Short mmCIF file of C-alpha atoms in Angstrom, two decimals:
data_model
loop_
_atom_site.label_atom_id
_atom_site.label_comp_id
_atom_site.label_asym_id
_atom_site.label_seq_id
_atom_site.Cartn_x
_atom_site.Cartn_y
_atom_site.Cartn_z
CA VAL A 1 45.16 -38.04 47.80
CA GLN A 2 48.19 -35.86 48.02
CA LEU A 3 50.85 -36.43 50.79
CA GLN A 4 53.08 -33.68 51.98
CA ALA A 5 56.09 -34.73 54.04
CA SER A 6 58.00 -32.25 56.28
CA GLY A 7 60.32 -32.22 59.23
CA GLY A 8 63.58 -33.36 57.73
CA GLY A 9 66.93 -31.68 58.52
CA LEU A 10 70.54 -31.96 59.77
CA VAL A 11 70.86 -33.45 63.27
CA GLN A 12 73.97 -34.72 65.22
CA PRO A 13 74.21 -38.39 66.08
CA GLY A 14 72.11 -39.13 69.07
CA GLY A 15 69.71 -36.32 68.26
CA SER A 16 65.97 -36.41 67.51
CA LEU A 17 63.78 -35.36 64.70
CA ARG A 18 60.01 -35.66 64.00
CA LEU A 19 58.72 -36.07 60.57
CA SER A 20 55.12 -35.45 59.49
CA CYS A 21 53.08 -36.42 56.57
CA ALA A 22 49.86 -34.66 55.91
CA ALA A 23 47.27 -36.19 53.64
CA SER A 24 44.92 -34.00 51.77
CA GLY A 25 41.80 -35.34 49.95
CA PRO A 26 39.36 -38.00 51.20
CA THR A 27 39.67 -39.12 54.69
CA PHE A 28 39.75 -42.99 54.93
CA THR A 29 38.13 -44.81 57.81
CA SER A 30 40.39 -47.44 57.17
CA GLY A 31 43.80 -47.44 55.66
CA GLY A 32 47.60 -47.66 56.17
CA MET A 33 50.50 -45.20 55.94
CA GLY A 34 54.00 -45.98 55.90
CA TRP A 35 57.48 -44.39 55.99
CA PHE A 36 60.27 -45.56 53.70
CA ARG A 37 63.83 -44.21 53.27
CA GLN A 38 66.43 -44.29 50.45
CA ALA A 39 70.04 -43.66 51.05
CA PRO A 40 72.34 -42.63 48.20
CA GLY A 41 73.33 -45.72 46.32
CA LYS A 42 70.88 -47.99 48.09
CA GLU A 43 67.41 -49.30 47.42
CA ARG A 44 64.32 -47.86 49.19
CA GLU A 45 63.72 -49.55 52.42
CA PHE A 46 60.79 -49.96 54.91
CA VAL A 47 60.97 -47.88 58.10
CA ALA A 48 57.75 -47.95 59.82
CA ALA A 49 53.96 -48.22 59.08
CA ILE A 50 50.66 -47.86 60.84
CA ARG A 51 47.22 -49.17 59.86
CA TRP A 52 43.81 -48.37 61.11
CA PRO A 53 41.42 -49.06 62.58
CA GLY A 54 43.36 -50.34 65.48
CA LEU A 55 46.46 -48.03 64.93
CA ASN A 56 48.54 -51.08 64.79
CA ALA A 57 52.28 -50.09 64.26
CA TYR A 58 55.09 -51.98 62.61
CA TYR A 59 58.86 -51.14 62.39
CA ALA A 60 62.04 -52.25 60.68
CA ASP A 61 64.53 -53.94 63.02
CA ALA A 62 66.93 -51.18 62.36
CA VAL A 63 64.66 -48.49 63.90
CA LYS A 64 62.70 -50.49 66.53
CA GLY A 65 62.89 -49.00 69.94
CA ARG A 66 64.25 -45.69 68.52
CA PHE A 67 61.41 -44.45 66.12
CA THR A 68 57.65 -44.18 66.85
CA ILE A 69 54.93 -43.91 64.23
CA SER A 70 51.65 -42.39 65.32
CA LYS A 71 48.52 -41.05 63.53
CA ASP A 72 46.43 -37.94 64.40
CA LEU A 73 43.04 -39.00 63.36
CA ALA A 74 41.59 -35.47 63.67
CA LYS A 75 44.26 -34.01 61.35
CA ASN A 76 44.82 -36.88 58.92
CA THR A 77 48.39 -36.65 59.68
CA VAL A 78 51.01 -39.44 60.40
CA SER A 79 54.16 -38.54 62.23
CA LEU A 80 57.41 -40.32 62.66
CA GLN A 81 59.30 -39.46 65.85
CA MET A 82 62.91 -40.36 65.56
CA PHE A 83 65.27 -40.64 68.66
CA SER A 84 68.97 -41.64 68.96
CA LEU A 85 69.62 -41.00 65.47
CA LYS A 86 72.59 -42.63 63.84
CA PRO A 87 74.62 -41.61 60.75
CA GLU A 88 73.14 -44.71 59.06
CA ASP A 89 69.68 -43.17 59.38
CA THR A 90 70.67 -40.47 56.72
CA ALA A 91 68.40 -40.83 53.77
CA VAL A 92 65.42 -39.26 51.94
CA TYR A 93 62.40 -40.20 53.89
CA TYR A 94 59.12 -40.86 52.04
CA CYS A 95 55.66 -41.19 53.35
CA ALA A 96 53.01 -43.36 51.59
CA ALA A 97 49.54 -44.20 51.96
CA LYS A 98 47.05 -46.88 51.23
CA SER A 99 43.27 -46.17 50.88
CA SER A 100 42.42 -49.54 52.53
CA ARG A 101 43.62 -51.32 55.46
CA PRO A 102 46.64 -53.43 54.37
CA ILE A 103 47.07 -56.86 55.67
CA VAL A 104 49.87 -57.41 58.02
CA SER A 105 52.15 -59.24 55.62
CA ALA A 106 52.01 -56.47 53.15
CA VAL A 107 52.72 -53.30 55.32
CA ARG A 108 56.43 -53.56 54.69
CA GLY A 109 56.19 -53.61 50.90
CA SER A 110 56.43 -50.49 48.95
CA GLU A 111 54.20 -52.02 46.21
CA THR A 112 51.43 -52.04 48.86
CA TYR A 113 50.92 -48.29 48.77
CA ASP A 114 48.83 -46.30 46.31
CA PHE A 115 49.96 -42.70 47.26
CA TRP A 116 53.42 -41.27 47.65
CA GLY A 117 54.87 -37.95 49.18
CA GLN A 118 57.79 -36.14 47.78
CA GLY A 119 60.40 -36.96 50.31
CA THR A 120 62.23 -35.11 53.02
CA GLN A 121 65.87 -35.22 53.57
CA VAL A 122 67.32 -36.44 56.87
CA THR A 123 70.98 -35.98 57.52
CA VAL A 124 72.70 -37.36 60.68
CA SER A 125 76.29 -35.95 60.90
CA SER A 126 78.57 -34.27 63.37
#
């Protein structure tokens, strides 16, 4: 499985961006995908995840209510819609995938995921 992340860029505080992660290779009837981010000098942190079947979504407290994760089953793509962006959202965003449906307690752990994309830069600045 190869993951290709796209959609990053420069946006002003309060603006919006939509990140996409396209998965190529086998299509999993059950699995999970997540978004993580890493800011300069900081550790990688969980942002959001979705698992299927069921399309259950999970969010970090810092982004809850501002970000929405969704999965396009037909295109095998996961998107992260980001609203009300703040300077502290500035980071490289990585998508990750697991080839089986993760348990709820594991969705926030980077060690849960088997495959990783290359990252896309999001910069929130005026």
